[in-house]
Amino acid sequence: MKKIIKFLVAIIFLALISLVVIFVFNPMNSRDKLIKLVLNSYLSSNIEGYQSLPKDAPAFEERSFDHPILNDTQEKILYDLGVDTSKLPTEITESAQKCFVDKLGEKRAEELVGGASPSSIEIYNIKDCLGE
């Protein structure tokens, strides 16, 4: 029994170290791939009819939809993560605004509203706010 527990602890420890390496050093762009996978999975489960961008999607510059809330830089970041911005909500509710402030802090939330570009980690952190 002790050997099984030691083995499981070793597996968990290796998994944690792997995640730290991925998020700190981003080998082979794996952090962005992981965030892309988690973000699109979350959006698929919380937005009815949502599908991520297909692999043969047109380049960002050739897209046909311009999201009314996002500026071009923010929209490009999401587009690069495979997010179909045409399926995202086009207005922000008060509860979503409060959630953004709670997750990012008031200063950073204001910077994003002012047009700053969110990092992949910030997008992951605020994903729960999109459904509110």
Coordinates of N, CA, C and O in Angstrom, one line a residue:
M1 N 0.8 -1.2 0.0 CA 0.0 0.0 0.0 C 0.9 1.3 0.0 O 0.5 2.2 -0.7
K2 N 2.0 1.2 0.8 CA 2.9 2.4 0.8 C 3.5 2.7 -0.5 O 3.7 3.8 -0.9
K3 N 3.8 1.6 -1.3 CA 4.4 1.8 -2.6 C 3.5 2.5 -3.5 O 3.9 3.3 -4.3
I4 N 2.2 2.1 -3.5 CA 1.2 2.7 -4.3 C 1.1 4.2 -4.0 O 1.0 5.1 -4.9
I5 N 1.0 4.6 -2.7 CA 0.9 5.9 -2.3 C 2.1 6.7 -2.7 O 2.0 7.8 -3.3
K6 N 3.3 6.2 -2.5 CA 4.5 6.8 -3.0 C 4.5 7.1 -4.5 O 4.9 8.1 -5.0
F7 N 4.1 6.1 -5.2 CA 4.0 6.2 -6.7 C 3.0 7.3 -7.1 O 3.4 8.1 -8.0
L8 N 1.9 7.4 -6.5 CA 0.9 8.4 -6.8 C 1.4 9.8 -6.4 O 1.2 10.8 -7.1
V9 N 2.1 9.9 -5.3 CA 2.7 11.2 -4.9 C 3.7 11.6 -5.9 O 3.8 12.8 -6.3
A10 N 4.6 10.7 -6.3 CA 5.6 11.0 -7.3 C 4.9 11.4 -8.7 O 5.4 12.4 -9.3
I11 N 3.8 10.8 -9.1 CA 3.2 11.2 -10.3 C 2.6 12.6 -10.2 O 2.7 13.5 -11.0
I12 N 2.0 12.9 -9.0 CA 1.4 14.2 -8.8 C 2.5 15.3 -8.8 O 2.4 16.4 -9.3
F13 N 3.6 15.0 -8.1 CA 4.7 15.9 -8.0 C 5.3 16.2 -9.4 O 5.5 17.3 -9.8
L14 N 5.4 15.1 -10.3 CA 5.9 15.3 -11.6 C 4.9 16.2 -12.5 O 5.3 17.0 -13.3
A15 N 3.6 15.9 -12.2 CA 2.6 16.7 -13.0 C 2.7 18.2 -12.6 O 2.6 19.1 -13.4
L16 N 2.9 18.5 -11.3 CA 3.0 19.8 -10.8 C 4.2 20.5 -11.4 O 4.2 21.7 -11.8
I17 N 5.3 19.8 -11.4 CA 6.6 20.4 -11.9 C 6.4 20.6 -13.4 O 6.8 21.7 -13.9
S18 N 5.8 19.7 -14.1 CA 5.5 19.9 -15.6 C 4.7 21.2 -15.8 O 5.0 21.9 -16.7
L19 N 3.6 21.4 -15.0 CA 2.8 22.6 -15.2 C 3.6 23.8 -14.9 O 3.4 24.8 -15.6
V20 N 4.4 23.8 -13.9 CA 5.2 25.0 -13.6 C 6.2 25.3 -14.8 O 6.3 26.4 -15.2
V21 N 6.8 24.3 -15.3 CA 7.7 24.5 -16.4 C 6.9 25.0 -17.6 O 7.4 25.9 -18.3
I22 N 5.8 24.5 -17.9 CA 5.0 24.9 -19.0 C 4.6 26.4 -18.9 O 4.7 27.2 -19.8
F23 N 4.1 26.8 -17.7 CA 3.6 28.1 -17.5 C 4.7 29.1 -17.3 O 4.6 30.3 -17.7
V24 N 5.9 28.7 -16.9 CA 7.0 29.7 -16.7 C 7.8 29.8 -18.0 O 8.1 30.9 -18.4
F25 N 8.2 28.7 -18.6 CA 9.1 28.7 -19.7 C 8.4 28.6 -21.1 O 9.0 28.9 -22.1
N26 N 7.2 28.1 -21.1 CA 6.4 28.0 -22.3 C 7.2 27.2 -23.4 O 7.3 27.7 -24.6
P27 N 7.6 26.0 -23.2 CA 8.4 25.3 -24.2 C 7.4 24.9 -25.4 O 6.3 24.5 -25.2
M28 N 7.9 25.1 -26.6 CA 7.2 24.8 -27.8 C 5.8 25.4 -27.8 O 4.8 24.8 -28.3
N29 N 5.6 26.6 -27.2 CA 4.4 27.3 -27.2 C 3.3 26.5 -26.5 O 2.1 26.7 -26.8
S30 N 3.6 25.6 -25.6 CA 2.7 24.7 -25.0 C 1.7 25.4 -24.0 O 0.6 25.0 -23.9
R31 N 2.1 26.5 -23.4 CA 1.3 27.2 -22.5 C 0.1 27.8 -23.3 O -1.1 27.6 -22.9
D32 N 0.3 28.4 -24.4 CA -0.8 28.9 -25.2 C -1.7 27.8 -25.8 O -2.9 28.0 -25.8
K33 N -1.1 26.7 -26.1 CA -1.9 25.6 -26.6 C -2.8 25.1 -25.5 O -4.0 24.8 -25.7
L34 N -2.3 25.0 -24.3 CA -3.1 24.5 -23.2 C -4.2 25.5 -22.8 O -5.3 25.1 -22.6
I35 N -3.9 26.8 -22.8 CA -4.9 27.8 -22.5 C -5.9 27.8 -23.6 O -7.1 27.9 -23.4
K36 N -5.5 27.6 -24.9 CA -6.4 27.6 -26.0 C -7.4 26.4 -25.8 O -8.6 26.6 -26.0
L37 N -6.9 25.3 -25.5 CA -7.7 24.1 -25.2 C -8.7 24.3 -24.1 O -9.9 24.0 -24.3
V38 N -8.3 24.8 -23.0 CA -9.1 25.0 -21.8 C -10.2 26.1 -22.1 O -11.4 25.9 -21.8
L39 N -9.7 27.2 -22.7 CA -10.6 28.3 -23.0 C -11.7 27.9 -24.0 O -12.9 28.2 -23.7
N40 N -11.4 27.3 -25.1 CA -12.4 26.9 -26.0 C -13.3 25.8 -25.5 O -14.5 25.8 -25.8
S41 N -12.8 24.9 -24.7 CA -13.6 23.9 -24.0 C -14.6 24.6 -23.1 O -15.8 24.2 -23.1
Y42 N -14.2 25.6 -22.3 CA -15.1 26.3 -21.4 C -16.1 27.0 -22.2 O -17.3 27.0 -21.8
L43 N -15.7 27.7 -23.3 CA -16.7 28.5 -24.0 C -17.7 27.6 -24.7 O -18.9 27.9 -24.8
S44 N -17.3 26.4 -25.2 CA -18.2 25.4 -25.8 C -19.2 24.9 -24.8 O -20.4 24.7 -25.2
S45 N -18.8 24.8 -23.5 CA -19.8 24.3 -22.6 C -20.7 25.4 -22.0 O -21.7 25.1 -21.4
N46 N -20.3 26.7 -22.1 CA -21.1 27.7 -21.5 C -21.8 28.7 -22.5 O -22.7 29.4 -22.1
I47 N -21.5 28.6 -23.8 CA -22.2 29.4 -24.8 C -22.8 28.5 -25.8 O -22.1 27.7 -26.4
E48 N -24.1 28.5 -25.8 CA -24.9 27.6 -26.7 C -24.5 27.8 -28.1 O -24.5 28.9 -28.6
G49 N -24.2 26.7 -28.8 CA -23.8 26.7 -30.2 C -22.4 27.2 -30.5 O -22.1 27.4 -31.7
Y50 N -21.6 27.4 -29.5 CA -20.2 27.9 -29.7 C -19.3 26.8 -30.2 O -19.4 25.7 -29.8
Q51 N -18.5 27.1 -31.2 CA -17.5 26.3 -31.7 C -16.2 27.1 -31.9 O -16.3 28.3 -32.4
S52 N -15.1 26.5 -31.7 CA -13.8 27.3 -31.9 C -13.6 27.5 -33.4 O -14.3 26.8 -34.2
L53 N -12.7 28.4 -33.7 CA -12.4 28.6 -35.1 C -11.9 27.4 -35.8 O -11.1 26.6 -35.2
P54 N -12.3 27.1 -37.0 CA -11.7 25.9 -37.7 C -10.3 26.2 -38.1 O -9.8 27.3 -38.1
K55 N -9.6 25.1 -38.3 CA -8.1 25.2 -38.7 C -7.9 26.0 -40.0 O -6.9 26.7 -40.1
D56 N -8.9 26.0 -40.9 CA -8.8 26.7 -42.1 C -9.5 28.1 -42.1 O -9.9 28.6 -43.1
A57 N -9.6 28.6 -40.9 CA -10.2 30.0 -40.7 C -9.4 31.0 -41.4 O -8.2 30.9 -41.5
P58 N -10.0 32.0 -42.0 CA -9.3 33.1 -42.7 C -8.3 33.8 -41.7 O -8.5 33.8 -40.5
A59 N -7.3 34.5 -42.2 CA -6.4 35.2 -41.4 C -7.2 36.3 -40.6 O -8.3 36.7 -41.1
F60 N -6.7 36.8 -39.5 CA -7.4 37.8 -38.7 C -7.7 39.0 -39.5 O -8.8 39.5 -39.4
E61 N -6.9 39.4 -40.4 CA -7.1 40.6 -41.2 C -8.2 40.4 -42.2 O -8.8 41.4 -42.7
E62 N -8.6 39.2 -42.5 CA -9.6 38.9 -43.5 C -10.9 38.5 -42.8 O -11.9 38.1 -43.5
R63 N -11.0 38.6 -41.5 CA -12.3 38.2 -40.8 C -13.4 39.1 -41.2 O -13.2 40.3 -41.7
S64 N -14.6 38.6 -41.1 CA -15.8 39.4 -41.5 C -16.5 40.0 -40.3 O -17.5 40.8 -40.6
F65 N -16.2 39.7 -39.1 CA -16.9 40.2 -37.9 C -15.9 41.1 -37.1 O -14.8 40.7 -36.8
D66 N -16.4 42.2 -36.7 CA -15.6 43.1 -35.8 C -16.4 43.3 -34.5 O -17.5 43.8 -34.5
H67 N -15.9 42.7 -33.4 CA -16.6 42.7 -32.2 C -16.8 44.1 -31.6 O -15.8 44.8 -31.6
P68 N -18.0 44.5 -31.2 CA -18.2 45.9 -30.8 C -17.5 46.2 -29.4 O -17.3 47.4 -29.2
I69 N -17.2 45.3 -28.6 CA -16.6 45.6 -27.3 C -15.1 45.5 -27.3 O -14.4 46.3 -26.7
L70 N -14.6 44.6 -28.1 CA -13.1 44.4 -28.2 C -12.4 45.3 -29.2 O -13.0 45.5 -30.3
N71 N -11.3 45.8 -28.9 CA -10.5 46.5 -29.9 C -9.8 45.5 -30.7 O -9.8 44.3 -30.4
D72 N -9.1 45.9 -31.8 CA -8.5 45.0 -32.7 C -7.4 44.1 -32.1 O -7.3 42.9 -32.4
T73 N -6.6 44.7 -31.2 CA -5.5 44.0 -30.5 C -6.1 42.9 -29.6 O -5.6 41.7 -29.6
Q74 N -7.1 43.2 -28.8 CA -7.8 42.2 -28.0 C -8.4 41.1 -28.8 O -8.3 40.0 -28.5
E75 N -9.1 41.5 -29.9 CA -9.8 40.5 -30.7 C -8.7 39.6 -31.4 O -9.0 38.4 -31.5
K76 N -7.6 40.2 -31.8 CA -6.5 39.4 -32.4 C -6.0 38.3 -31.4 O -5.7 37.2 -31.8
I77 N -5.8 38.7 -30.2 CA -5.3 37.8 -29.2 C -6.2 36.6 -29.0 O -5.8 35.4 -29.0
L78 N -7.5 36.9 -28.9 CA -8.5 35.8 -28.8 C -8.6 35.0 -30.1 O -8.7 33.8 -30.0
Y79 N -8.5 35.7 -31.2 CA -8.5 35.0 -32.5 C -7.4 34.0 -32.6 O -7.5 32.9 -33.1
D80 N -6.2 34.5 -32.2 CA -5.0 33.6 -32.2 C -5.1 32.4 -31.3 O -4.5 31.4 -31.5
L81 N -6.0 32.5 -30.2 CA -6.2 31.4 -29.3 C -7.4 30.5 -29.9 O -7.8 29.6 -29.2
G82 N -7.8 30.8 -31.1 CA -8.9 30.0 -31.7 C -10.3 30.3 -31.3 O -11.2 29.6 -31.5
V83 N -10.5 31.5 -30.6 CA -11.8 31.9 -30.1 C -12.6 32.6 -31.3 O -12.1 33.5 -31.9
D84 N -13.8 32.1 -31.5 CA -14.7 32.7 -32.5 C -15.3 33.9 -31.8 O -16.3 33.7 -31.1
T85 N -14.8 35.1 -32.1 CA -15.3 36.2 -31.4 C -16.7 36.6 -31.8 O -17.4 37.3 -31.0
S86 N -17.2 36.1 -32.9 CA -18.6 36.5 -33.3 C -19.6 35.8 -32.4 O -20.8 36.1 -32.4
K87 N -19.2 34.7 -31.7 CA -20.1 34.0 -30.8 C -20.0 34.5 -29.4 O -20.8 34.1 -28.5
L88 N -19.1 35.5 -29.1 CA -19.0 36.0 -27.7 C -20.1 37.0 -27.5 O -20.6 37.7 -28.4
P89 N -20.5 37.3 -26.2 CA -21.5 38.3 -25.9 C -21.0 39.7 -26.4 O -19.9 40.0 -26.4
T90 N -22.0 40.5 -26.8 CA -21.7 41.8 -27.4 C -21.9 42.9 -26.4 O -21.8 44.1 -26.7
E91 N -22.3 42.6 -25.2 CA -22.4 43.5 -24.1 C -22.0 42.9 -22.8 O -22.1 41.7 -22.6
I92 N -21.5 43.7 -21.9 CA -21.0 43.3 -20.6 C -22.0 43.6 -19.5 O -22.4 44.8 -19.3
T93 N -22.5 42.6 -18.8 CA -23.4 42.8 -17.7 C -22.7 43.4 -16.5 O -21.5 43.3 -16.4
E94 N -23.5 43.9 -15.5 CA -22.9 44.4 -14.3 C -22.2 43.4 -13.5 O -21.1 43.6 -12.9
S95 N -22.8 42.2 -13.5 CA -22.2 41.1 -12.7 C -20.8 40.6 -13.4 O -19.9 40.3 -12.7
A96 N -20.8 40.7 -14.7 CA -19.5 40.3 -15.4 C -18.5 41.4 -15.1 O -17.3 41.1 -14.9
Q97 N -18.9 42.7 -15.1 CA -17.9 43.8 -14.8 C -17.4 43.6 -13.4 O -16.1 43.7 -13.2
K98 N -18.2 43.3 -12.4 CA -17.8 43.1 -11.0 C -16.8 41.9 -11.0 O -15.8 41.9 -10.3
C99 N -17.1 40.8 -11.7 CA -16.3 39.6 -11.8 C -14.9 40.0 -12.3 O -13.9 39.6 -11.8
F100 N -14.8 40.8 -13.4 CA -13.5 41.2 -14.0 C -12.7 41.9 -13.0 O -11.5 41.7 -12.8
V101 N -13.3 42.9 -12.2 CA -12.6 43.6 -11.2 C -12.1 42.7 -10.1 O -11.0 42.9 -9.7
D102 N -13.0 41.8 -9.7 CA -12.6 40.9 -8.6 C -11.4 40.0 -9.0 O -10.5 39.7 -8.3
K103 N -11.4 39.5 -10.3 CA -10.3 38.6 -10.8 C -9.0 39.3 -11.1 O -7.9 38.8 -10.9
L104 N -9.1 40.6 -11.7 CA -7.9 41.3 -12.2 C -7.5 42.4 -11.3 O -6.4 42.9 -11.5
G105 N -8.4 42.9 -10.5 CA -8.1 44.2 -9.8 C -8.6 45.3 -10.6 O -8.7 45.3 -11.8
E106 N -9.0 46.4 -9.9 CA -9.7 47.5 -10.5 C -8.8 48.2 -11.6 O -9.2 48.6 -12.7
K107 N -7.5 48.4 -11.2 CA -6.6 49.1 -12.1 C -6.4 48.3 -13.4 O -6.5 48.9 -14.5
R108 N -6.2 47.0 -13.4 CA -5.9 46.2 -14.6 C -7.2 46.1 -15.4 O -7.2 46.2 -16.6
A109 N -8.4 46.0 -14.7 CA -9.7 46.0 -15.4 C -9.9 47.3 -16.2 O -10.3 47.2 -17.4
E110 N -9.5 48.4 -15.6 CA -9.7 49.7 -16.3 C -8.7 49.8 -17.5 O -9.0 50.3 -18.5
E111 N -7.5 49.2 -17.3 CA -6.5 49.2 -18.4 C -7.1 48.4 -19.6 O -6.9 48.8 -20.8
L112 N -7.7 47.3 -19.3 CA -8.2 46.5 -20.4 C -9.4 47.2 -21.1 O -9.5 47.1 -22.3
V113 N -10.2 47.8 -20.3 CA -11.4 48.5 -20.9 C -10.8 49.7 -21.8 O -11.4 50.0 -22.8
G114 N -9.7 50.3 -21.3 CA -9.1 51.3 -22.1 C -8.4 50.9 -23.4 O -7.9 51.7 -24.1
G115 N -8.3 49.6 -23.6 CA -7.7 49.1 -24.8 C -6.4 48.3 -24.6 O -5.8 47.8 -25.6
A116 N -6.0 48.0 -23.4 CA -4.8 47.2 -23.2 C -5.0 45.8 -23.6 O -6.2 45.3 -23.7
S117 N -4.0 45.1 -23.9 CA -4.1 43.7 -24.4 C -4.0 42.8 -23.2 O -3.0 42.9 -22.4
P118 N -4.9 41.8 -23.1 CA -4.8 40.9 -22.0 C -3.8 39.8 -22.3 O -3.6 39.4 -23.5
S119 N -3.1 39.3 -21.3 CA -2.2 38.1 -21.5 C -3.0 36.8 -21.5 O -4.2 36.8 -21.2
S120 N -2.4 35.8 -22.0 CA -3.1 34.5 -22.0 C -3.6 34.1 -20.6 O -4.7 33.5 -20.4
I121 N -2.8 34.3 -19.6 CA -3.1 34.0 -18.2 C -4.3 34.8 -17.8 O -5.2 34.3 -17.1
E122 N -4.4 36.1 -18.1 CA -5.5 36.9 -17.7 C -6.8 36.4 -18.4 O -7.9 36.4 -17.8
I123 N -6.7 36.0 -19.7 CA -7.9 35.5 -20.4 C -8.4 34.2 -19.7 O -9.6 34.1 -19.5
Y124 N -7.4 33.4 -19.3 CA -7.8 32.2 -18.5 C -8.5 32.6 -17.2 O -9.5 32.0 -16.8
N125 N -7.9 33.5 -16.5 CA -8.5 33.9 -15.2 C -9.9 34.5 -15.3 O -10.7 34.3 -14.4
I126 N -10.2 35.2 -16.4 CA -11.5 35.9 -16.5 C -12.5 35.0 -17.3 O -13.6 35.5 -17.5
K127 N -12.1 33.9 -17.7 CA -13.1 33.0 -18.5 C -14.4 32.8 -17.8 O -15.4 32.7 -18.4
D128 N -14.3 32.7 -16.4 CA -15.6 32.4 -15.7 C -16.5 33.6 -15.7 O -17.7 33.5 -15.4
C129 N -16.0 34.8 -16.0 CA -16.8 36.0 -16.0 C -17.7 36.1 -17.2 O -18.7 36.8 -17.2
L130 N -17.3 35.4 -18.3 CA -18.0 35.5 -19.5 C -19.5 35.0 -19.5 O -20.3 35.4 -20.2
G131 N -19.7 34.0 -18.6 CA -21.1 33.5 -18.5 C -22.0 34.2 -17.6 O -23.1 33.9 -17.4
E132 N -21.5 35.3 -17.0 CA -22.3 36.0 -16.0 C -23.1 37.2 -16.7 O -22.8 37.7 -17.7

